[in-house]
Coordinates of C-alpha atoms in Angstrom, one line a residue:
M1 CA 12.3 -34.2 -10.1
K2 CA 15.2 -32.0 -8.5
T3 CA 15.4 -30.9 -5.1
K4 CA 17.3 -27.7 -4.4
Y5 CA 17.0 -26.1 -0.8
K6 CA 17.1 -22.1 -1.1
I7 CA 18.0 -20.6 2.5
L8 CA 16.4 -17.2 0.5
A9 CA 12.6 -17.2 2.1
T10 CA 12.0 -16.3 6.0
S11 CA 13.0 -12.9 5.6
V12 CA 14.8 -11.5 9.2
A13 CA 14.6 -8.6 8.0
T14 CA 15.7 -6.0 10.7
T15 CA 15.1 -2.8 8.7
L16 CA 15.3 0.4 10.1
F17 CA 15.9 2.1 7.3
A18 CA 13.0 4.9 6.6
N19 CA 11.5 6.3 3.0
V20 CA 11.9 2.7 1.7
A21 CA 8.7 0.7 2.2
S22 CA 5.3 1.3 1.0
A23 CA 2.6 -0.4 3.2
A24 CA -0.1 -1.0 0.5
T25 CA 2.8 -2.6 -1.4
Y26 CA 5.1 -4.1 1.3
A27 CA 6.8 -7.1 0.4
I28 CA 9.7 -8.5 2.0
E29 CA 12.7 -10.1 -0.1
A30 CA 16.5 -9.9 0.4
R31 CA 16.7 -10.0 -3.4
S32 CA 14.8 -7.2 -3.6
D33 CA 15.7 -4.9 -0.5
A34 CA 19.6 -5.6 -1.6
M35 CA 18.6 -4.3 -5.8
G36 CA 16.8 -1.1 -4.3
G37 CA 13.8 -2.6 -4.2
V38 CA 13.0 -3.1 -7.8
G39 CA 11.0 -6.5 -9.1
T40 CA 8.5 -4.9 -11.9
V41 CA 10.7 -7.1 -14.2
S42 CA 13.3 -9.0 -11.8
A43 CA 11.8 -10.7 -9.8
T44 CA 10.8 -14.7 -9.9
Y45 CA 7.9 -16.3 -9.6
L46 CA 7.6 -17.0 -6.8
T47 CA 8.4 -13.2 -5.7
A48 CA 5.3 -12.4 -8.3
P49 CA 3.0 -11.6 -6.2
F50 CA 4.5 -8.9 -4.4
F51 CA 5.9 -7.2 -7.5
N52 CA 4.2 -8.4 -11.3
P53 CA 1.8 -10.7 -11.5
A54 CA 2.8 -10.9 -15.0
L55 CA 6.2 -12.7 -14.0
T56 CA 4.5 -15.8 -12.6
A57 CA 4.7 -16.7 -15.8
I58 CA 8.8 -16.5 -16.1
Y59 CA 10.1 -19.8 -15.3
R60 CA 12.8 -21.8 -15.8
R61 CA 12.7 -25.1 -17.3
N62 CA 13.9 -26.8 -14.1
D63 CA 11.4 -24.9 -12.5
D64 CA 9.3 -27.3 -11.1
A65 CA 7.4 -25.9 -8.2
G66 CA 8.4 -23.3 -5.1
M67 CA 7.6 -22.0 -1.9
I68 CA 8.6 -19.1 0.9
V69 CA 8.2 -20.2 4.0
P70 CA 7.4 -17.5 6.9
S71 CA 9.2 -14.4 5.6
F72 CA 8.9 -11.4 7.9
G73 CA 10.3 -8.3 8.4
G74 CA 10.0 -4.5 9.5
N75 CA 10.7 -1.2 9.3
Y76 CA 10.7 2.2 11.2
D77 CA 11.3 6.5 11.0
D78 CA 12.5 7.7 14.5
Q79 CA 14.5 10.6 13.0
Y80 CA 14.2 12.5 16.4
D81 CA 14.2 9.5 18.4
L82 CA 11.2 10.3 20.3
V83 CA 10.2 6.9 22.0
D84 CA 13.5 6.6 24.2
E85 CA 12.7 10.9 24.4
I86 CA 9.2 10.4 25.5
E87 CA 10.6 7.7 28.2
R88 CA 13.2 9.9 29.6
I89 CA 10.4 13.0 30.1
S90 CA 8.3 11.0 31.7
K91 CA 11.0 10.3 34.3
L92 CA 11.5 14.1 34.6
T93 CA 10.4 16.4 38.1
D94 CA 11.7 19.6 37.1
V95 CA 8.4 21.5 35.5
D96 CA 10.3 23.7 33.3
E97 CA 12.5 21.2 32.0
I98 CA 9.5 19.3 31.4
K99 CA 7.3 22.3 29.4
K100 CA 11.0 22.4 27.7
S101 CA 11.8 19.1 26.8
M102 CA 7.7 18.6 25.3
N103 CA 7.7 21.5 22.8
A104 CA 10.9 20.1 21.6
I105 CA 9.1 17.2 20.1
D106 CA 5.9 18.8 19.5
G107 CA 4.9 18.0 15.8
K108 CA 7.0 15.1 15.4
K109 CA 6.3 11.6 15.1
T110 CA 8.3 7.9 14.5
D111 CA 6.1 5.4 12.6
F112 CA 6.1 1.6 12.1
D113 CA 6.4 -0.8 9.5
L114 CA 5.6 -4.5 10.1
G115 CA 5.1 -7.2 7.2
G116 CA 5.1 -10.5 6.5
V117 CA 4.3 -13.0 3.4
V118 CA 3.9 -17.0 3.0
A119 CA 3.5 -17.9 -0.8
I120 CA 3.8 -21.1 -2.8
G121 CA 4.6 -21.5 -6.9
I122 CA 3.9 -24.0 -9.6
P123 CA 4.9 -22.4 -12.6
N124 CA 3.6 -24.6 -16.1
K125 CA 2.8 -23.6 -19.5
F126 CA -0.3 -23.9 -19.0
L127 CA -1.6 -21.5 -16.4
S128 CA 0.9 -20.6 -13.8
A129 CA -0.1 -19.9 -10.8
T130 CA 1.7 -18.3 -6.9
A131 CA -0.7 -18.7 -4.0
Y132 CA 0.7 -16.3 -1.1
G133 CA -0.6 -14.9 2.3
K134 CA 0.4 -11.1 3.5
L135 CA 0.7 -9.5 6.3
Y136 CA 1.4 -5.8 7.6
T137 CA 1.1 -2.9 9.3
E138 CA 2.0 0.7 9.7
S139 CA 2.1 2.7 12.9
F140 CA 2.6 5.7 13.5
V141 CA 3.0 7.4 17.4
Q142 CA 3.1 11.5 17.9
P143 CA 3.3 13.6 21.1
K144 CA 0.0 16.0 21.6
V145 CA 1.6 18.9 24.1
D146 CA -0.2 20.8 26.7
T147 CA 2.4 23.1 28.4
S148 CA 0.6 25.7 29.5
G149 CA -0.6 24.5 32.6
T150 CA 1.5 23.5 35.5
N151 CA 1.0 20.0 35.0
P152 CA 2.4 19.4 31.6
L153 CA 2.6 15.8 32.0
D154 CA -1.3 15.4 33.1
D155 CA -2.5 17.9 30.2
S156 CA -0.2 15.8 27.2
Y157 CA -0.3 12.5 25.9
V158 CA 0.9 10.6 22.8
Q159 CA -1.5 9.2 20.6
G160 CA -1.1 6.3 18.0
V161 CA -2.8 5.1 15.1
S162 CA -2.5 1.9 13.6
I163 CA -3.5 0.1 10.2
G164 CA -3.6 -3.8 9.2
V165 CA -3.5 -5.5 6.2
A166 CA -3.7 -9.6 5.9
E167 CA -4.2 -10.7 2.3
A168 CA -4.3 -13.8 0.7
G169 CA -4.0 -14.7 -3.3
V170 CA -2.7 -16.1 -6.1
S171 CA -1.0 -15.1 -8.7
L172 CA -2.8 -16.2 -13.0
A173 CA -0.6 -15.3 -15.5
K174 CA -0.3 -16.8 -18.7
Y175 CA 2.6 -16.4 -21.5
T176 CA 1.9 -16.1 -25.3
N177 CA 3.6 -14.8 -28.5
F178 CA 1.9 -12.2 -30.6
M179 CA 3.2 -10.8 -34.1
N180 CA 6.7 -12.6 -31.9
Q181 CA 6.4 -10.3 -29.4
H182 CA 7.1 -12.2 -26.3
L183 CA 4.5 -11.3 -23.5
S184 CA 2.9 -12.8 -20.4
F185 CA -0.2 -11.0 -18.4
G186 CA -0.9 -11.8 -15.1
V187 CA -3.7 -10.5 -12.4
T188 CA -4.1 -11.6 -8.6
P189 CA -7.7 -11.6 -7.1
K190 CA -6.8 -11.3 -3.5
L191 CA -8.9 -11.1 0.2
Q192 CA -8.2 -7.9 2.2
R193 CA -9.0 -8.3 5.8
I194 CA -8.2 -4.4 6.9
Y195 CA -7.9 -3.4 10.5
T196 CA -7.2 0.0 12.4
Y197 CA -6.5 0.7 15.1
S198 CA -6.6 4.6 17.5
Y199 CA -4.5 4.7 21.0
A200 CA -4.0 7.3 23.3
T201 CA -1.9 7.3 26.7
S202 CA 0.0 9.2 29.2
F203 CA 3.8 9.9 28.9
Q204 CA 3.9 7.5 32.3
N205 CA 1.9 5.1 30.4
F206 CA 3.3 5.7 27.1
D207 CA 4.0 1.9 25.3
T208 CA 3.8 0.9 21.5
K209 CA 3.0 -2.4 22.5
D210 CA -0.5 -1.6 23.7
L211 CA -1.0 0.1 20.0
R212 CA -3.7 -2.3 19.3
E213 CA -7.0 -0.6 21.3
H214 CA -10.1 1.0 19.7
E215 CA -9.5 -1.6 16.7
T216 CA -11.8 -1.6 13.7
A217 CA -12.2 -4.4 11.2
E218 CA -13.5 -5.1 7.6
T219 CA -13.0 -7.9 4.7
M220 CA -12.8 -6.6 1.4
F221 CA -12.4 -8.2 -2.3
N222 CA -9.2 -6.6 -4.6
L223 CA -6.9 -6.8 -7.3
D224 CA -3.5 -6.3 -8.8
A225 CA -2.3 -6.9 -12.3
G226 CA 0.4 -6.5 -15.0
A227 CA 2.5 -7.5 -17.7
L228 CA 5.5 -7.9 -19.1
W229 CA 7.2 -8.1 -22.7
F230 CA 10.5 -9.1 -23.5
F231 CA 13.1 -10.1 -26.2
G232 CA 16.0 -12.2 -25.4
P233 CA 16.9 -10.5 -21.9
Y234 CA 15.2 -7.0 -22.4
R235 CA 12.2 -6.5 -20.3
V236 CA 9.4 -3.7 -20.0
G237 CA 6.9 -4.1 -17.4
I238 CA 3.9 -2.4 -15.5
S239 CA 1.9 -3.1 -12.7
A240 CA -1.1 -2.6 -11.1
K241 CA -2.3 -3.1 -7.6
N242 CA -4.9 -2.3 -5.4
L243 CA -7.2 -1.1 -8.6
I244 CA -10.3 -1.2 -6.2
G245 CA -9.7 1.7 -3.6
R246 CA -10.9 1.8 -0.7
D247 CA -11.1 4.7 2.4
V248 CA -11.0 3.5 5.7
K249 CA -11.0 5.1 9.1
T250 CA -10.1 4.7 12.7
K251 CA -12.5 5.2 15.9
S252 CA -12.8 8.3 17.1
F253 CA -13.4 7.8 21.6
M254 CA -13.0 9.9 24.5
Y255 CA -9.3 10.3 26.0
G256 CA -10.1 12.3 29.4
S257 CA -11.4 15.2 28.1
D258 CA -10.2 15.4 24.7
T259 CA -11.6 13.9 21.2
I260 CA -9.7 11.2 19.8
K261 CA -10.8 12.4 16.5
S262 CA -11.4 9.9 13.3
Y263 CA -7.7 9.3 10.9
E264 CA -8.4 8.6 7.4
Y265 CA -6.2 6.2 5.5
S266 CA -6.5 5.7 1.7
M267 CA -6.4 2.7 -0.3
R268 CA -5.6 3.2 -3.9
P269 CA -4.1 1.9 -7.2
V270 CA -0.9 2.2 -7.5
Y271 CA 1.2 1.6 -10.6
T272 CA 4.5 0.9 -11.5
V273 CA 6.7 0.6 -14.5
G274 CA 10.1 -1.7 -15.0
A275 CA 12.1 -1.8 -17.4
G276 CA 16.0 -3.7 -17.5
V277 CA 18.2 -7.0 -19.0
V278 CA 17.3 -9.8 -17.0
A279 CA 20.2 -12.4 -18.1
D280 CA 22.0 -15.0 -16.9
Y281 CA 24.6 -13.6 -14.9
F282 CA 23.4 -10.4 -14.9
T283 CA 20.6 -8.5 -13.8
M284 CA 19.7 -4.4 -13.9
S285 CA 16.5 -3.2 -13.9
V286 CA 14.7 0.4 -12.7
D287 CA 11.2 0.2 -11.3
Y288 CA 9.3 3.9 -11.3
D289 CA 6.1 4.1 -9.2
L290 CA 3.8 6.6 -12.1
N291 CA 1.5 7.8 -9.0
E292 CA 2.1 9.0 -5.7
E293 CA 0.8 6.4 -2.8
K294 CA -1.6 8.6 -0.5
R295 CA -2.1 7.2 2.4
F296 CA -2.8 8.9 6.3
S297 CA -4.9 11.9 5.9
S298 CA -3.1 13.3 8.9
F299 CA 0.2 12.1 8.6
D300 CA 3.0 12.7 6.1
D301 CA 3.4 9.4 4.7
N302 CA 2.7 9.5 1.0
T303 CA 4.9 7.9 -1.3
Q304 CA 5.9 7.5 -4.7
M305 CA 9.6 5.7 -5.3
I306 CA 12.1 5.5 -8.2
R307 CA 14.7 2.5 -7.6
A308 CA 17.1 1.0 -8.9
G309 CA 19.3 -2.2 -8.7
I310 CA 21.7 -4.6 -10.2
E311 CA 23.1 -7.9 -9.6
F312 CA 25.3 -10.1 -10.7
D313 CA 25.8 -13.6 -10.6
I314 CA 28.8 -15.5 -10.5
L315 CA 28.9 -19.1 -11.3
R316 CA 25.5 -19.4 -9.8
Q317 CA 27.4 -19.7 -6.2
M318 CA 27.2 -16.3 -4.9
A319 CA 25.3 -13.1 -6.7
L320 CA 26.5 -9.6 -6.0
R321 CA 23.8 -6.7 -5.5
A322 CA 23.8 -3.2 -5.3
G323 CA 20.5 0.0 -5.7
Y324 CA 19.1 2.6 -4.7
M325 CA 15.9 4.5 -3.8
K326 CA 14.2 7.6 -3.1
N327 CA 10.6 8.5 -2.1
L328 CA 10.1 10.9 -4.6
A329 CA 6.4 12.4 -2.8
R330 CA 8.5 14.2 -0.6
S331 CA 11.3 16.2 -1.0
S332 CA 13.4 16.2 1.9
D333 CA 13.3 12.8 2.7
E334 CA 16.7 11.3 1.9
G335 CA 18.0 8.2 -0.6
T336 CA 18.6 4.9 0.2
I337 CA 21.7 3.1 -0.5
T338 CA 21.1 -1.0 -1.4
A339 CA 23.9 -3.7 -0.9
G340 CA 23.4 -7.5 -0.1
I341 CA 25.6 -10.7 -1.4
G342 CA 23.8 -14.4 -2.7
L343 CA 25.2 -17.5 -1.2
S344 CA 24.2 -20.6 -3.3
P345 CA 27.8 -23.3 -2.5
L346 CA 27.1 -26.2 -4.6
K347 CA 23.5 -25.2 -5.3
L348 CA 22.5 -26.7 -2.6
I349 CA 21.7 -23.6 -0.1
E350 CA 21.2 -20.0 -0.9
L351 CA 21.4 -17.0 1.7
D352 CA 21.0 -14.4 0.4
I353 CA 21.3 -11.2 2.5
A354 CA 20.7 -7.3 2.1
A355 CA 21.4 -4.0 4.0
Q356 CA 20.4 -0.4 3.4
Y357 CA 21.4 3.1 4.5
T358 CA 19.5 6.4 4.6
N359 CA 21.4 7.8 7.7
E360 CA 22.7 7.4 10.9
N361 CA 19.0 6.9 12.2
A362 CA 17.4 4.7 9.3
M363 CA 18.8 2.1 8.3
G364 CA 18.2 -1.9 7.2
A365 CA 19.4 -5.3 6.8
S366 CA 17.5 -8.7 6.0
I367 CA 17.9 -12.3 5.3
N368 CA 15.6 -14.6 3.5
F369 CA 15.5 -19.0 2.7
L370 CA 13.3 -20.9 0.5
A371 CA 13.0 -23.6 -1.0
T372 CA 12.4 -25.0 -4.8
Y373 CA 11.9 -27.8 -6.1

């Protein structure tokens, strides 16, 4: 058995870019990050659970097994420097300045996403399998401003809401040849533990570390599915994630004399099609979400992504990658440019680095590590 060690899995992603991650389908993998987030036809058997389970059955002859050790990352969108502004306002003493500053951030929000994955894959000609675990959270912070009184710092507050999903499953896939057409089909049965949190505090006491309050939790079964057609290097695929829809709600509670309402979060199927060319030394791929993913009902966080990426492999020693992604669900969102490099000196180790840029308040980077045998 041949052993290779690749630095491709602990995705230390300090992703600061907006419009990129969709919490319900959020995956951290630097190769994909560098290629605009594509993966429906271009992912590997190890990363197939996060993009298209049918790819679990697509592997090279010398692939015996592989694993992704803890991979993690995150992103945030703070276009108005809201967190810093809340802290600054909390220290002001002049009432007129406080009111002016509060009115400037009224209705503004910031959001944070965090995630991590582990996986182990065993490809074979009978029934390929990749087991995985995945954790992701999405959080929003928004000030509730009331400047009608004489002490706006006492009358106003900061509200936060979060959802966290821990999921574990196994992607199972099988290759078949039907009427001289190369096909693979895959499914991912999985368990999801869904947590919600709701939080309110004064400007003076605001701290993002306290967002995990007023918790609710429930467990559900869910299912992903996918299919792939390929002929030589040409591929077309489709994937469906979270086929069993679910609505979850945060807790309603009292903050002073105010009632903090319950927020609803929707988990609905997301269908993605992809097409591309995946050759030994060149990959080009495009992914498109067929439907809009609606999440928190009270926040403008819907996503419908189009992604494109390209990769050049130089003698198995280096890979150059670039890509582009855009959220079509919000016309005001800017596109994100991505780029990255993969290094594999003598095939002993492999280091993948990715960077993303949307604007000066939205950018990021990721790095991955993995081991294959």
